Amino acid sequence: MKPIGFVEEEKKGSIFIYYSKKALSVSRGIVITSLEAIEEQTDQITHWTPNVYRYGEYTDSSRLVVKGHFEKNLRQINTFVVDIDSKENHEGEIILACIDQLGFMPTLILESDFGYQVYFVLSTPAYVTSKSNFKVIEVAKRISMTIRSQLAKQLVGVDIGCNHFGIARFPSKRNIVYYESENQYSFSEWINWSMKQAFDQKTEKKGKLIVFPEKKAYCQVDEPWFDLLLRKADIIGGEGRLGRNNVIFTLSLAYFSSGYSQETCAYNMFEFNERLKEPLTEKEVKIIIKSAYSSNYQAAQRDFILELCQEWIASDIQEKELFTQRRGWWKFKKPRDQRKYNHQQEWKADLMRYLDQVEAQGEGYIESTRKELQEEIGIPTRSLDRLLKELRKERKIFYHSKRGKGGGIILMSIRMFLKQCLKRTREKQQAYLCRLKQLFSVMSEELEMLLAPYAKQEYKSEQLDLFEANTG
């Protein structure tokens, strides 16, 4: 019973803890409603739910078997957890993958018997409400999926399909290999990042678009003629007529001009060929597709498409029935070797790729003359100067130039700098930092500030700090 006018000041919610993996497998656990209860049992807990649920229940009178950790019972999301089922990566490689693929650092890395678990703790929780039809959960799942997909590009064993907000290993002095409480980001930051990744992937998939003067993008595979020809099964060959070879070539050009990969095109063309009453050999189809993707052609020609459709669809079919766009000129992005001016972003990628290749040996930095660097990347002098300043401003490189005889450029990517630091013990790190300060004329404060969030640290008796972070 509660008095009239009673207002509950704080809803803490519930989490679930387990004392062994065996107990977890049969759902034998404890429902916890306070941080104090967790802190009292840190040495016994092996698994937990790092995200908070509205309530937890027991299914038996002995209060041993728990239930309630299902998605729609989530009250707040505190953290994203990535499970890595492989020991091929060590914690230093995981941190570098986070830098490369996410641009966000992990808060915590735990080591298990067969791999690692990576925690990304939110600076403030994302609250789940029924009024919003639990949309926060869907958004958070998209973010979690994007994190896993991105890390899987660089790390072995990332579990893409496991429960996004389920049970994870409990952090303790036995399994924490990396912990930095400052590495916490807001839910809105993760949303913006996830949206950017989705946009970039969409752009990559579309690839080459056909652009009209009014800047309207259009893909040939979306035109009515494409579907009409793709579904036609009675196309045959023969001298003096446009036949199956021409149709497969035209459809392949449509895939190419619309930005689809050659593998996707081949898959669909083999299926199309199998549906034909008189199919070509697999070798012939491969040759046609290869020709379409040779970059000797830009797109399927409208007049040729009209002829094909009048031959195989209907002799009286008109342009307006086949094309959604009016006639216009098509603008394609030229291959890079045919362009007079390269984009700044391409030069940046070239330089960073060059540094990755060269710096893989020795101390991680390179010494070169400007002329050698220009020739290696193929960039004009002024553009190189501007590029180096821009990359330094973006905190992607260190560089120092010396004029006169024996002069040149000393250059190092910050990614490689972090990798070299992570490979060294704390004592060797200090000697390495001193050498870099002299080489690049960098102030101690700048280097220490850069290294602080990434340096590997051991936490033997400070695991309780995890619960002092305000995650709701």
Short mmCIF file of N, CA and C in Angstrom, two decimals, residues 10-148:
data_model
loop_
_atom_site.label_atom_id
_atom_site.label_comp_id
_atom_site.label_asym_id
_atom_site.label_seq_id
_atom_site.Cartn_x
_atom_site.Cartn_y
_atom_site.Cartn_z
N GLU A 10 12.96 7.35 -7.42
CA GLU A 10 13.90 6.71 -8.33
C GLU A 10 13.52 5.27 -8.59
N LYS A 11 13.45 4.93 -9.86
CA LYS A 11 13.19 3.54 -10.24
C LYS A 11 14.52 2.92 -10.63
N LYS A 12 14.98 2.01 -9.80
CA LYS A 12 16.31 1.46 -10.05
C LYS A 12 16.29 0.34 -11.08
N GLY A 13 15.18 -0.38 -11.17
CA GLY A 13 15.14 -1.51 -12.08
C GLY A 13 15.86 -2.71 -11.53
N SER A 14 16.06 -3.71 -12.39
CA SER A 14 16.67 -4.97 -11.97
C SER A 14 17.70 -5.44 -12.99
N ILE A 15 18.71 -6.14 -12.48
CA ILE A 15 19.60 -6.87 -13.36
C ILE A 15 19.69 -8.30 -12.86
N PHE A 16 20.31 -9.17 -13.65
CA PHE A 16 20.41 -10.58 -13.30
C PHE A 16 21.89 -10.95 -13.20
N ILE A 17 22.22 -11.70 -12.14
CA ILE A 17 23.60 -12.16 -11.97
C ILE A 17 23.63 -13.68 -11.86
N TYR A 18 24.80 -14.26 -12.21
CA TYR A 18 24.97 -15.71 -12.19
C TYR A 18 26.33 -16.02 -11.60
N TYR A 19 26.43 -17.18 -10.96
CA TYR A 19 27.66 -17.54 -10.26
C TYR A 19 28.53 -18.54 -11.03
N SER A 20 28.04 -19.05 -12.14
CA SER A 20 28.85 -19.94 -12.98
C SER A 20 28.18 -20.08 -14.34
N LYS A 21 28.96 -20.52 -15.33
CA LYS A 21 28.41 -20.71 -16.67
C LYS A 21 27.40 -21.86 -16.67
N LYS A 22 27.65 -22.85 -15.81
CA LYS A 22 26.73 -23.98 -15.72
C LYS A 22 25.38 -23.52 -15.18
N ALA A 23 25.42 -22.66 -14.15
CA ALA A 23 24.17 -22.12 -13.59
C ALA A 23 23.45 -21.26 -14.63
N LEU A 24 24.23 -20.51 -15.40
CA LEU A 24 23.65 -19.66 -16.44
C LEU A 24 22.90 -20.49 -17.46
N SER A 25 23.45 -21.65 -17.83
CA SER A 25 22.84 -22.48 -18.87
C SER A 25 21.45 -23.00 -18.47
N VAL A 26 21.17 -23.06 -17.17
CA VAL A 26 19.84 -23.52 -16.72
C VAL A 26 19.06 -22.39 -16.05
N SER A 27 19.52 -21.14 -16.29
CA SER A 27 18.85 -19.93 -15.77
C SER A 27 18.79 -19.85 -14.26
N ARG A 28 19.74 -20.46 -13.57
CA ARG A 28 19.79 -20.38 -12.11
C ARG A 28 20.60 -19.14 -11.73
N GLY A 29 19.91 -18.09 -11.32
CA GLY A 29 20.57 -16.84 -11.01
C GLY A 29 19.88 -16.07 -9.91
N ILE A 30 20.27 -14.82 -9.76
CA ILE A 30 19.73 -13.95 -8.72
C ILE A 30 19.27 -12.64 -9.37
N VAL A 31 18.14 -12.12 -8.92
CA VAL A 31 17.67 -10.80 -9.36
C VAL A 31 18.23 -9.76 -8.40
N ILE A 32 18.92 -8.75 -8.93
CA ILE A 32 19.57 -7.72 -8.12
C ILE A 32 18.94 -6.36 -8.43
N THR A 33 18.71 -5.56 -7.38
CA THR A 33 18.09 -4.24 -7.58
C THR A 33 18.94 -3.08 -7.06
N SER A 34 20.20 -3.35 -6.65
CA SER A 34 21.05 -2.26 -6.16
C SER A 34 22.50 -2.52 -6.51
N LEU A 35 23.27 -1.44 -6.69
CA LEU A 35 24.70 -1.57 -6.96
C LEU A 35 25.43 -2.15 -5.76
N GLU A 36 24.94 -1.82 -4.55
CA GLU A 36 25.59 -2.32 -3.34
C GLU A 36 25.59 -3.85 -3.30
N ALA A 37 24.49 -4.44 -3.76
CA ALA A 37 24.38 -5.90 -3.76
C ALA A 37 25.38 -6.52 -4.73
N ILE A 38 25.67 -5.81 -5.81
CA ILE A 38 26.67 -6.31 -6.77
C ILE A 38 28.06 -6.22 -6.15
N GLU A 39 28.34 -5.05 -5.55
CA GLU A 39 29.67 -4.82 -4.99
C GLU A 39 30.03 -5.83 -3.90
N GLU A 40 29.02 -6.29 -3.18
CA GLU A 40 29.27 -7.26 -2.11
C GLU A 40 29.66 -8.64 -2.65
N GLN A 41 29.35 -8.89 -3.95
CA GLN A 41 29.56 -10.24 -4.48
C GLN A 41 30.48 -10.27 -5.70
N THR A 42 31.30 -9.26 -5.85
CA THR A 42 32.13 -9.16 -7.07
C THR A 42 33.03 -10.37 -7.29
N ASP A 43 33.45 -11.02 -6.21
CA ASP A 43 34.36 -12.17 -6.35
C ASP A 43 33.63 -13.45 -6.75
N GLN A 44 32.31 -13.49 -6.56
CA GLN A 44 31.55 -14.71 -6.87
C GLN A 44 30.85 -14.65 -8.23
N ILE A 45 30.50 -13.44 -8.68
CA ILE A 45 29.72 -13.31 -9.92
C ILE A 45 30.60 -13.63 -11.13
N THR A 46 30.05 -14.41 -12.06
CA THR A 46 30.77 -14.70 -13.31
C THR A 46 30.09 -14.06 -14.53
N HIS A 47 28.76 -13.95 -14.49
CA HIS A 47 28.01 -13.36 -15.60
C HIS A 47 26.92 -12.44 -15.06
N TRP A 48 26.48 -11.51 -15.91
CA TRP A 48 25.44 -10.56 -15.50
C TRP A 48 24.79 -9.96 -16.73
N THR A 49 23.74 -9.17 -16.49
CA THR A 49 23.14 -8.38 -17.57
C THR A 49 23.55 -6.93 -17.35
N PRO A 50 24.49 -6.39 -18.14
CA PRO A 50 24.96 -5.02 -17.91
C PRO A 50 23.90 -3.96 -18.18
N ASN A 51 22.84 -4.33 -18.88
CA ASN A 51 21.74 -3.39 -19.10
C ASN A 51 20.60 -3.69 -18.14
N VAL A 52 19.85 -2.67 -17.78
CA VAL A 52 18.88 -2.75 -16.69
C VAL A 52 17.48 -3.08 -17.21
N TYR A 53 16.80 -4.01 -16.52
CA TYR A 53 15.44 -4.40 -16.86
C TYR A 53 14.46 -3.80 -15.86
N ARG A 54 13.19 -3.75 -16.24
CA ARG A 54 12.17 -3.15 -15.36
C ARG A 54 11.94 -3.99 -14.11
N TYR A 55 11.93 -5.28 -14.30
CA TYR A 55 11.72 -6.18 -13.16
C TYR A 55 12.38 -7.52 -13.45
N GLY A 56 12.57 -8.31 -12.40
CA GLY A 56 13.05 -9.67 -12.54
C GLY A 56 12.22 -10.57 -11.65
N GLU A 57 12.01 -11.81 -12.06
CA GLU A 57 11.15 -12.73 -11.31
C GLU A 57 11.82 -14.09 -11.17
N TYR A 58 11.27 -14.87 -10.26
CA TYR A 58 11.69 -16.26 -10.11
C TYR A 58 10.53 -17.15 -10.56
N THR A 59 10.86 -18.24 -11.22
CA THR A 59 9.80 -19.12 -11.74
C THR A 59 9.48 -20.29 -10.82
N ASP A 60 10.25 -20.41 -9.72
CA ASP A 60 10.01 -21.53 -8.80
C ASP A 60 9.93 -21.03 -7.37
N SER A 61 9.34 -21.83 -6.52
CA SER A 61 9.15 -21.44 -5.12
C SER A 61 10.47 -21.33 -4.37
N SER A 62 11.50 -22.03 -4.82
CA SER A 62 12.81 -21.98 -4.16
C SER A 62 13.59 -20.73 -4.55
N ARG A 63 13.06 -19.96 -5.47
CA ARG A 63 13.69 -18.72 -5.93
C ARG A 63 15.11 -18.97 -6.45
N LEU A 64 15.20 -19.91 -7.39
CA LEU A 64 16.49 -20.25 -7.98
C LEU A 64 16.55 -19.92 -9.47
N VAL A 65 15.44 -20.14 -10.18
CA VAL A 65 15.40 -19.95 -11.63
C VAL A 65 14.78 -18.58 -11.93
N VAL A 66 15.50 -17.77 -12.70
CA VAL A 66 15.06 -16.39 -12.95
C VAL A 66 14.45 -16.24 -14.33
N LYS A 67 13.62 -15.21 -14.46
CA LYS A 67 13.10 -14.86 -15.78
C LYS A 67 12.87 -13.34 -15.81
N GLY A 68 12.79 -12.81 -17.01
CA GLY A 68 12.54 -11.36 -17.14
C GLY A 68 13.54 -10.64 -18.03
N HIS A 69 14.64 -11.33 -18.42
CA HIS A 69 15.62 -10.63 -19.26
C HIS A 69 15.28 -10.79 -20.74
N PHE A 70 14.15 -10.20 -21.12
CA PHE A 70 13.74 -10.16 -22.52
C PHE A 70 13.67 -8.70 -22.97
N GLU A 71 13.71 -8.49 -24.28
CA GLU A 71 13.90 -7.14 -24.83
C GLU A 71 12.86 -6.12 -24.35
N LYS A 72 11.59 -6.48 -24.43
CA LYS A 72 10.55 -5.48 -24.11
C LYS A 72 10.48 -5.17 -22.62
N ASN A 73 11.25 -5.93 -21.82
CA ASN A 73 11.32 -5.63 -20.39
C ASN A 73 12.50 -4.72 -20.06
N LEU A 74 13.29 -4.35 -21.07
CA LEU A 74 14.43 -3.45 -20.84
C LEU A 74 13.94 -2.09 -20.33
N ARG A 75 14.61 -1.60 -19.30
CA ARG A 75 14.28 -0.27 -18.78
C ARG A 75 15.25 0.77 -19.31
N GLN A 76 16.53 0.43 -19.35
CA GLN A 76 17.52 1.36 -19.86
C GLN A 76 18.69 0.60 -20.46
N ILE A 77 19.31 1.21 -21.45
CA ILE A 77 20.48 0.61 -22.10
C ILE A 77 21.70 1.40 -21.66
N ASN A 78 22.61 0.72 -20.98
CA ASN A 78 23.82 1.34 -20.45
C ASN A 78 25.04 1.13 -21.33
N THR A 79 25.05 0.00 -22.05
CA THR A 79 26.28 -0.38 -22.73
C THR A 79 26.01 -1.27 -23.93
N PHE A 80 26.90 -1.19 -24.90
CA PHE A 80 26.93 -2.14 -26.02
C PHE A 80 28.08 -3.12 -25.75
N VAL A 81 27.82 -4.39 -25.96
CA VAL A 81 28.85 -5.41 -25.72
C VAL A 81 29.10 -6.19 -27.00
N VAL A 82 30.38 -6.32 -27.35
CA VAL A 82 30.77 -7.11 -28.52
C VAL A 82 31.50 -8.35 -28.05
N ASP A 83 31.03 -9.51 -28.49
CA ASP A 83 31.64 -10.79 -28.11
C ASP A 83 32.59 -11.23 -29.22
N ILE A 84 33.84 -11.53 -28.87
CA ILE A 84 34.84 -11.99 -29.84
C ILE A 84 35.27 -13.39 -29.47
N ASP A 85 34.88 -14.36 -30.29
CA ASP A 85 35.17 -15.77 -29.98
C ASP A 85 36.48 -16.21 -30.63
N SER A 86 37.56 -15.51 -30.32
CA SER A 86 38.86 -15.87 -30.87
C SER A 86 39.96 -15.22 -30.06
N LYS A 87 41.06 -15.94 -29.91
CA LYS A 87 42.23 -15.38 -29.23
C LYS A 87 43.28 -14.91 -30.24
N GLU A 88 42.92 -14.93 -31.54
CA GLU A 88 43.87 -14.49 -32.56
C GLU A 88 44.19 -13.00 -32.43
N ASN A 89 43.24 -12.24 -31.90
CA ASN A 89 43.47 -10.82 -31.67
C ASN A 89 43.84 -10.62 -30.20
N HIS A 90 44.84 -9.80 -29.91
CA HIS A 90 45.06 -9.43 -28.51
C HIS A 90 44.42 -8.07 -28.27
N GLU A 91 44.42 -7.62 -27.02
CA GLU A 91 43.68 -6.39 -26.69
C GLU A 91 44.18 -5.17 -27.44
N GLY A 92 45.50 -5.13 -27.73
CA GLY A 92 46.04 -4.01 -28.50
C GLY A 92 45.45 -3.93 -29.89
N GLU A 93 45.27 -5.09 -30.54
CA GLU A 93 44.67 -5.12 -31.87
C GLU A 93 43.19 -4.74 -31.82
N ILE A 94 42.52 -5.11 -30.74
CA ILE A 94 41.11 -4.74 -30.58
C ILE A 94 40.98 -3.22 -30.47
N ILE A 95 41.86 -2.60 -29.68
CA ILE A 95 41.84 -1.14 -29.53
C ILE A 95 42.09 -0.46 -30.87
N LEU A 96 43.06 -0.95 -31.62
CA LEU A 96 43.36 -0.36 -32.94
C LEU A 96 42.19 -0.53 -33.89
N ALA A 97 41.51 -1.66 -33.82
CA ALA A 97 40.33 -1.87 -34.67
C ALA A 97 39.22 -0.88 -34.32
N CYS A 98 39.08 -0.59 -33.03
CA CYS A 98 38.09 0.41 -32.60
C CYS A 98 38.43 1.79 -33.16
N ILE A 99 39.73 2.12 -33.14
CA ILE A 99 40.17 3.41 -33.69
C ILE A 99 39.91 3.47 -35.18
N ASP A 100 40.28 2.40 -35.89
CA ASP A 100 40.18 2.38 -37.36
C ASP A 100 38.74 2.33 -37.84
N GLN A 101 37.95 1.44 -37.25
CA GLN A 101 36.63 1.15 -37.79
C GLN A 101 35.50 1.95 -37.15
N LEU A 102 35.68 2.38 -35.90
CA LEU A 102 34.60 3.07 -35.19
C LEU A 102 34.89 4.54 -34.93
N GLY A 103 36.15 4.83 -34.58
CA GLY A 103 36.46 6.19 -34.15
C GLY A 103 36.06 6.39 -32.69
N PHE A 104 35.60 5.33 -32.02
CA PHE A 104 35.26 5.35 -30.60
C PHE A 104 36.15 4.33 -29.89
N MET A 105 36.57 4.67 -28.68
CA MET A 105 37.39 3.75 -27.90
C MET A 105 36.52 2.92 -26.96
N PRO A 106 36.90 1.67 -26.70
CA PRO A 106 36.13 0.86 -25.74
C PRO A 106 36.35 1.35 -24.32
N THR A 107 35.36 1.15 -23.48
CA THR A 107 35.50 1.48 -22.06
C THR A 107 36.23 0.36 -21.34
N LEU A 108 35.99 -0.85 -21.79
CA LEU A 108 36.44 -2.02 -21.04
C LEU A 108 36.65 -3.20 -22.00
N ILE A 109 37.72 -3.95 -21.77
CA ILE A 109 37.93 -5.20 -22.51
C ILE A 109 38.17 -6.31 -21.50
N LEU A 110 37.38 -7.37 -21.59
CA LEU A 110 37.52 -8.52 -20.70
C LEU A 110 38.06 -9.69 -21.49
N GLU A 111 38.90 -10.49 -20.88
CA GLU A 111 39.43 -11.69 -21.53
C GLU A 111 38.73 -12.92 -20.97
N SER A 112 38.28 -13.80 -21.86
CA SER A 112 37.65 -15.05 -21.43
C SER A 112 38.53 -16.22 -21.84
N ASP A 113 38.07 -17.42 -21.60
CA ASP A 113 38.86 -18.61 -21.94
C ASP A 113 39.10 -18.73 -23.44
N PHE A 114 38.13 -18.28 -24.23
CA PHE A 114 38.21 -18.48 -25.67
C PHE A 114 38.20 -17.19 -26.48
N GLY A 115 38.23 -16.04 -25.83
CA GLY A 115 38.20 -14.80 -26.59
C GLY A 115 38.14 -13.57 -25.70
N TYR A 116 37.37 -12.57 -26.14
CA TYR A 116 37.26 -11.30 -25.42
C TYR A 116 35.83 -10.79 -25.49
N GLN A 117 35.49 -9.91 -24.55
CA GLN A 117 34.25 -9.14 -24.63
C GLN A 117 34.61 -7.67 -24.49
N VAL A 118 34.07 -6.86 -25.39
CA VAL A 118 34.39 -5.44 -25.45
C VAL A 118 33.16 -4.64 -25.04
N TYR A 119 33.32 -3.79 -24.03
CA TYR A 119 32.23 -2.97 -23.53
C TYR A 119 32.37 -1.53 -24.03
N PHE A 120 31.27 -0.97 -24.55
CA PHE A 120 31.19 0.45 -24.88
C PHE A 120 30.11 1.05 -23.98
N VAL A 121 30.52 1.66 -22.87
CA VAL A 121 29.56 2.18 -21.89
C VAL A 121 29.07 3.56 -22.31
N LEU A 122 27.76 3.78 -22.22
CA LEU A 122 27.18 5.09 -22.55
C LEU A 122 27.43 6.08 -21.42
N SER A 123 27.65 7.35 -21.77
CA SER A 123 27.86 8.37 -20.74
C SER A 123 26.59 8.61 -19.93
N THR A 124 25.45 8.50 -20.58
CA THR A 124 24.15 8.54 -19.89
C THR A 124 23.27 7.45 -20.50
N PRO A 125 22.44 6.79 -19.71
CA PRO A 125 21.65 5.67 -20.24
C PRO A 125 20.62 6.13 -21.27
N ALA A 126 20.25 5.23 -22.14
CA ALA A 126 19.14 5.45 -23.07
C ALA A 126 17.92 4.74 -22.47
N TYR A 127 16.89 5.50 -22.14
CA TYR A 127 15.72 4.94 -21.45
C TYR A 127 14.69 4.42 -22.44
N VAL A 128 14.13 3.26 -22.12
CA VAL A 128 13.14 2.62 -22.99
C VAL A 128 11.75 2.92 -22.45
N THR A 129 10.87 3.40 -23.31
CA THR A 129 9.50 3.71 -22.87
C THR A 129 8.49 3.07 -23.81
N SER A 130 7.36 2.65 -23.25
CA SER A 130 6.30 2.07 -24.08
C SER A 130 5.62 3.14 -24.93
N LYS A 131 5.68 4.40 -24.48
CA LYS A 131 5.05 5.49 -25.24
C LYS A 131 5.66 5.63 -26.63
N SER A 132 6.97 5.37 -26.72
CA SER A 132 7.64 5.47 -28.02
C SER A 132 7.63 4.13 -28.76
N ASN A 133 6.77 3.21 -28.26
CA ASN A 133 6.65 1.89 -28.88
C ASN A 133 7.99 1.16 -28.90
N PHE A 134 8.79 1.38 -27.84
CA PHE A 134 10.08 0.69 -27.66
C PHE A 134 11.06 0.97 -28.81
N LYS A 135 10.94 2.15 -29.41
CA LYS A 135 11.81 2.48 -30.55
C LYS A 135 13.29 2.56 -30.16
N VAL A 136 13.55 2.94 -28.90
CA VAL A 136 14.94 3.03 -28.44
C VAL A 136 15.66 1.70 -28.61
N ILE A 137 14.94 0.60 -28.36
CA ILE A 137 15.54 -0.73 -28.50
C ILE A 137 15.95 -0.98 -29.94
N GLU A 138 15.06 -0.65 -30.88
CA GLU A 138 15.35 -0.88 -32.29
C GLU A 138 16.54 -0.05 -32.75
N VAL A 139 16.57 1.21 -32.31
CA VAL A 139 17.69 2.09 -32.68
C VAL A 139 18.99 1.55 -32.10
N ALA A 140 18.93 1.15 -30.82
CA ALA A 140 20.13 0.62 -30.16
C ALA A 140 20.61 -0.67 -30.81
N LYS A 141 19.68 -1.50 -31.27
CA LYS A 141 20.07 -2.75 -31.95
C LYS A 141 20.78 -2.45 -33.27
N ARG A 142 20.31 -1.41 -33.97
CA ARG A 142 20.98 -1.04 -35.22
C ARG A 142 22.39 -0.57 -34.95
N ILE A 143 22.54 0.24 -33.89
CA ILE A 143 23.88 0.72 -33.52
C ILE A 143 24.78 -0.46 -33.17
N SER A 144 24.26 -1.36 -32.33
CA SER A 144 25.02 -2.52 -31.89
C SER A 144 25.44 -3.38 -33.09
N MET A 145 24.53 -3.57 -34.03
CA MET A 145 24.82 -4.37 -35.22
C MET A 145 25.89 -3.71 -36.07
N THR A 146 25.82 -2.38 -36.19
CA THR A 146 26.81 -1.65 -36.98
C THR A 146 28.19 -1.74 -36.34
N ILE A 147 28.25 -1.63 -35.01
CA ILE A 147 29.52 -1.76 -34.29
C ILE A 147 30.15 -3.12 -34.60
N ARG A 148 29.35 -4.18 -34.49
CA ARG A 148 29.86 -5.53 -34.72
C ARG A 148 30.32 -5.72 -36.17
#
